[in-house]
mmCIF file of C-alpha atoms in Angstrom:
data_model
loop_
_atom_site.group_PDB
_atom_site.id
_atom_site.type_symbol
_atom_site.label_atom_id
_atom_site.label_comp_id
_atom_site.label_asym_id
_atom_site.label_seq_id
_atom_site.Cartn_x
_atom_site.Cartn_y
_atom_site.Cartn_z
ATOM 1 C CA MET A 8 71.507 -133.185 -112.468
ATOM 2 C CA SER A 9 73.331 -130.126 -111.380
ATOM 3 C CA LEU A 10 71.546 -127.393 -110.084
ATOM 4 C CA PRO A 11 72.356 -123.195 -110.645
ATOM 5 C CA SER A 12 74.482 -121.553 -108.918
ATOM 6 C CA LEU A 13 73.038 -118.549 -106.998
ATOM 7 C CA SER A 14 74.958 -115.402 -106.718
ATOM 8 C CA PRO A 15 74.515 -112.819 -103.796
ATOM 9 C CA ALA A 16 73.092 -110.576 -106.403
ATOM 10 C CA SER A 17 70.143 -113.101 -107.811
ATOM 11 C CA ILE A 18 69.318 -113.580 -104.109
ATOM 12 C CA SER A 19 66.535 -111.671 -102.876
ATOM 13 C CA THR A 20 65.554 -110.288 -99.926
ATOM 14 C CA VAL A 21 61.842 -110.362 -99.328
ATOM 15 C CA ALA A 22 60.476 -109.291 -95.470
ATOM 16 C CA PRO A 23 58.239 -112.015 -94.195
ATOM 17 C CA THR A 24 54.773 -111.791 -93.713
ATOM 18 C CA GLN A 25 52.782 -112.276 -90.844
ATOM 19 C CA ALA A 26 51.776 -115.602 -91.959
ATOM 20 C CA GLU A 27 55.575 -116.826 -93.042
ATOM 21 C CA LEU A 28 56.584 -115.586 -89.628
ATOM 22 C CA LEU A 29 53.367 -117.175 -87.776
ATOM 23 C CA ASP A 30 54.853 -120.424 -90.241
ATOM 24 C CA PHE A 31 58.379 -120.081 -88.536
ATOM 25 C CA ALA A 32 56.954 -119.704 -85.109
ATOM 26 C CA ARG A 33 54.593 -123.422 -85.316
ATOM 27 C CA ARG A 34 57.407 -125.137 -86.500
ATOM 28 C CA THR A 35 59.870 -123.788 -84.070
ATOM 29 C CA ALA A 36 57.758 -124.559 -81.466
ATOM 30 C CA ALA A 37 56.866 -127.789 -82.525
ATOM 31 C CA ASP A 38 60.914 -128.610 -82.379
ATOM 32 C CA THR A 39 60.865 -130.656 -79.035
ATOM 33 C CA GLU A 40 64.532 -131.088 -78.068
ATOM 34 C CA LEU A 41 64.860 -126.933 -78.701
ATOM 35 C CA ILE A 42 61.890 -126.308 -76.577
ATOM 36 C CA ALA A 43 62.982 -128.670 -73.870
ATOM 37 C CA SER A 44 66.655 -127.148 -73.799
ATOM 38 C CA LEU A 45 65.411 -123.651 -72.645
ATOM 39 C CA PRO A 46 66.690 -122.672 -69.318
ATOM 40 C CA LEU A 47 63.733 -121.931 -66.972
ATOM 41 C CA ASP A 48 64.129 -119.821 -64.348
ATOM 42 C CA PRO A 49 61.344 -119.879 -61.332
ATOM 43 C CA GLU A 50 61.546 -116.357 -61.058
ATOM 44 C CA GLY A 51 61.879 -115.016 -63.931
ATOM 45 C CA ARG A 52 61.483 -115.206 -67.735
ATOM 46 C CA THR A 53 64.026 -116.905 -69.736
ATOM 47 C CA TRP A 54 64.911 -116.426 -73.292
ATOM 48 C CA VAL A 55 67.022 -117.367 -76.140
ATOM 49 C CA ARG A 56 67.532 -115.561 -79.536
ATOM 50 C CA LEU A 57 66.649 -117.841 -82.993
ATOM 51 C CA ALA A 58 67.642 -117.229 -86.339
ATOM 52 C CA GLY A 59 64.162 -115.848 -87.835
ATOM 53 C CA PRO A 60 63.536 -116.458 -91.440
ATOM 54 C CA GLY A 61 64.172 -113.513 -93.835
ATOM 55 C CA GLY A 62 65.746 -110.953 -91.613
ATOM 56 C CA SER A 63 63.182 -111.642 -88.579
ATOM 57 C CA GLU A 64 64.359 -111.527 -85.032
ATOM 58 C CA ALA A 65 63.083 -114.427 -83.177
ATOM 59 C CA TRP A 66 63.277 -115.779 -79.251
ATOM 60 C CA LEU A 67 62.101 -118.589 -77.121
ATOM 61 C CA ILE A 68 60.581 -117.493 -73.666
ATOM 62 C CA GLY A 69 60.368 -119.266 -70.972
ATOM 63 C CA TRP A 70 57.682 -118.035 -68.647
ATOM 64 C CA PRO A 71 57.292 -118.640 -64.800
ATOM 65 C CA PRO A 72 53.570 -119.801 -63.704
ATOM 66 C CA GLY A 73 52.133 -115.801 -63.261
ATOM 67 C CA THR A 74 53.954 -113.839 -65.613
ATOM 68 C CA GLY A 75 53.552 -111.166 -68.044
ATOM 69 C CA THR A 76 54.779 -108.213 -70.230
ATOM 70 C CA GLY A 77 52.508 -105.570 -68.944
ATOM 71 C CA TRP A 78 50.948 -103.478 -72.104
ATOM 72 C CA HIS A 79 53.234 -103.485 -75.022
ATOM 73 C CA ASP A 80 53.579 -102.993 -78.518
ATOM 74 C CA HIS A 81 56.602 -103.634 -80.910
ATOM 75 C CA ALA A 82 56.097 -100.627 -82.774
ATOM 76 C CA ASP A 83 57.135 -100.551 -86.720
ATOM 77 C CA SER A 84 57.224 -104.453 -86.671
ATOM 78 C CA VAL A 85 54.747 -107.366 -87.444
ATOM 79 C CA GLY A 86 55.020 -110.604 -85.307
ATOM 80 C CA ALA A 87 54.071 -113.647 -84.274
ATOM 81 C CA PHE A 88 54.188 -116.351 -81.337
ATOM 82 C CA VAL A 89 53.135 -119.513 -80.696
ATOM 83 C CA THR A 90 52.705 -121.169 -77.309
ATOM 84 C CA ALA A 91 55.033 -124.333 -77.090
ATOM 85 C CA ALA A 92 54.428 -125.664 -73.913
ATOM 86 C CA GLY A 93 52.237 -124.668 -71.493
ATOM 87 C CA GLU A 94 49.188 -121.963 -71.902
ATOM 88 C CA LEU A 95 49.436 -118.125 -72.562
ATOM 89 C CA LYS A 96 46.850 -115.730 -72.579
ATOM 90 C CA GLU A 97 46.638 -112.627 -74.547
ATOM 91 C CA ASN A 98 45.251 -109.717 -73.620
ATOM 92 C CA ALA A 99 44.869 -107.006 -77.096
ATOM 93 C CA LEU A 100 43.453 -104.159 -77.992
ATOM 94 C CA ALA A 101 41.475 -104.394 -81.626
ATOM 95 C CA ALA A 102 42.148 -100.752 -81.709
ATOM 96 C CA ARG A 103 44.786 -99.115 -84.284
ATOM 97 C CA LEU A 104 45.697 -96.700 -81.530
ATOM 98 C CA PRO A 105 47.961 -93.291 -83.045
ATOM 99 C CA THR A 106 51.809 -94.211 -83.351
ATOM 100 C CA ASP A 107 53.329 -90.979 -81.615
ATOM 101 C CA GLY A 108 52.650 -87.910 -80.010
ATOM 102 C CA TRP A 109 50.653 -89.141 -77.092
ATOM 103 C CA LYS A 110 50.737 -89.687 -73.211
ATOM 104 C CA THR A 111 47.063 -91.052 -72.210
ATOM 105 C CA LEU A 112 44.422 -92.222 -74.176
ATOM 106 C CA GLU A 113 40.766 -92.771 -73.665
ATOM 107 C CA LEU A 114 39.748 -96.361 -74.892
ATOM 108 C CA SER A 115 36.474 -97.190 -76.672
ATOM 109 C CA ASP A 116 34.405 -99.365 -75.131
ATOM 110 C CA GLY A 117 34.613 -102.761 -77.063
ATOM 111 C CA VAL A 118 38.362 -102.868 -77.794
ATOM 112 C CA ASP A 119 39.545 -105.297 -75.302
ATOM 113 C CA ARG A 120 40.070 -108.853 -77.147
ATOM 114 C CA GLU A 121 40.769 -112.014 -74.973
ATOM 115 C CA ARG A 122 42.992 -114.844 -76.553
ATOM 116 C CA LEU A 123 43.590 -118.205 -74.372
ATOM 117 C CA LEU A 124 46.609 -120.000 -76.216
ATOM 118 C CA THR A 125 47.616 -123.523 -75.481
ATOM 119 C CA SER A 126 50.245 -125.823 -76.332
ATOM 120 C CA GLY A 127 50.806 -125.251 -80.694
ATOM 121 C CA LYS A 128 48.165 -122.246 -80.890
ATOM 122 C CA GLY A 129 49.393 -118.885 -81.889
ATOM 123 C CA ARG A 130 48.860 -115.837 -83.809
ATOM 124 C CA ALA A 131 50.466 -113.134 -85.830
ATOM 125 C CA PHE A 132 49.842 -109.343 -85.056
ATOM 126 C CA GLY A 133 50.584 -106.146 -87.297
ATOM 127 C CA ARG A 134 52.354 -102.893 -86.589
ATOM 128 C CA HIS A 135 51.274 -101.254 -83.424
ATOM 129 C CA HIS A 136 49.690 -103.634 -82.217
ATOM 130 C CA VAL A 137 49.124 -103.116 -78.217
ATOM 131 C CA HIS A 138 48.865 -106.447 -76.122
ATOM 132 C CA GLU A 139 50.253 -108.287 -73.081
ATOM 133 C CA VAL A 140 50.948 -112.323 -72.684
ATOM 134 C CA LEU A 141 50.115 -113.727 -69.479
ATOM 135 C CA ASN A 142 51.290 -116.905 -68.024
ATOM 136 C CA GLU A 143 48.101 -117.341 -65.345
ATOM 137 C CA SER A 144 48.912 -120.803 -64.146
ATOM 138 C CA ARG A 145 49.954 -121.082 -60.551
ATOM 139 C CA GLU A 146 51.860 -124.253 -61.072
ATOM 140 C CA ARG A 147 53.257 -125.087 -64.840
ATOM 141 C CA HIS A 148 55.880 -122.879 -66.978
ATOM 142 C CA ALA A 149 54.798 -121.881 -70.413
ATOM 143 C CA VAL A 150 57.266 -121.814 -73.399
ATOM 144 C CA SER A 151 56.512 -119.758 -76.227
ATOM 145 C CA VAL A 152 58.406 -119.096 -79.941
ATOM 146 C CA HIS A 153 57.924 -115.299 -81.471
ATOM 147 C CA ALA A 154 59.327 -113.491 -84.456
ATOM 148 C CA TYR A 155 59.311 -109.619 -85.628
ATOM 149 C CA TYR A 156 59.999 -108.403 -88.814
ATOM 150 C CA PRO A 157 61.809 -105.878 -89.047
ATOM 151 C CA PRO A 158 64.161 -106.718 -85.935
ATOM 152 C CA LEU A 159 62.435 -104.645 -83.038
ATOM 153 C CA PRO A 160 63.318 -101.287 -83.306
ATOM 154 C CA ARG A 161 61.863 -100.414 -79.963
ATOM 155 C CA ILE A 162 58.929 -101.241 -77.441
ATOM 156 C CA ARG A 163 56.295 -98.980 -76.186
ATOM 157 C CA ARG A 164 55.145 -100.041 -72.391
ATOM 158 C CA TYR A 165 52.040 -98.715 -71.299
ATOM 159 C CA SER A 166 50.146 -98.721 -68.172
ATOM 160 C CA ARG A 167 46.494 -99.316 -68.077
ATOM 161 C CA THR A 168 43.682 -98.253 -65.830
ATOM 162 C CA GLY A 169 40.348 -98.326 -66.711
ATOM 163 C CA GLN A 170 39.574 -97.509 -70.284
ATOM 164 C CA THR A 171 42.757 -95.311 -70.013
ATOM 165 C CA LEU A 172 46.312 -96.481 -71.410
ATOM 166 C CA ARG A 173 48.914 -94.310 -70.715
ATOM 167 C CA LEU A 174 52.307 -94.786 -72.684
ATOM 168 C CA GLU A 175 54.712 -95.188 -69.495
ATOM 169 C CA GLN A 176 58.578 -95.933 -71.242
ATOM 170 C CA VAL A 177 59.732 -96.298 -74.485
ATOM 171 C CA GLU A 178 62.767 -99.040 -74.945
ATOM 172 C CA ARG A 179 64.830 -99.409 -77.703
ATOM 173 C CA PRO A 180 67.069 -102.355 -78.954
ATOM 174 C CA GLN A 181 70.537 -101.082 -76.739
ATOM 175 C CA ASP A 182 68.547 -101.658 -73.331
ATOM 176 C CA TRP A 183 67.726 -104.954 -73.550
ATOM 177 C CA GLN A 184 71.433 -105.888 -73.885
#
């Protein structure tokens, strides 16, 4: 039995869903050989770019003890991440923030969410999801898999003091090269 051939015109490029990104991150995080191949640095995070599903951007990231991302969002991208080794903590805001045109925002009470993501655990998130990810261990590296669609057009970085969130910087892909 022969399979029908696919011409380029018959292949659709459908954007991956949050669930598909999470499934990719879970399957990749379970690849022990890949996870073990990531070089780990005791001083700073390390990363390797991966081929994500449906044109998404994906990363394998190593987190030394005591490191984190700081508060940020992924602008118009949806995403997912899964802890592959160790343990990560995510602090997130359960509030829809204005997308542009502000520098300082007073947050309402009750918007803070905290998740502890042990090996094999992860989550998906929508556009403009503001969070920080931390490896709070004092002695153990963590490793995680991340996927974003569309590929990250920008990352907005924030500082937070109490209930005040302040936009500090907007990074674009050329800033990460």
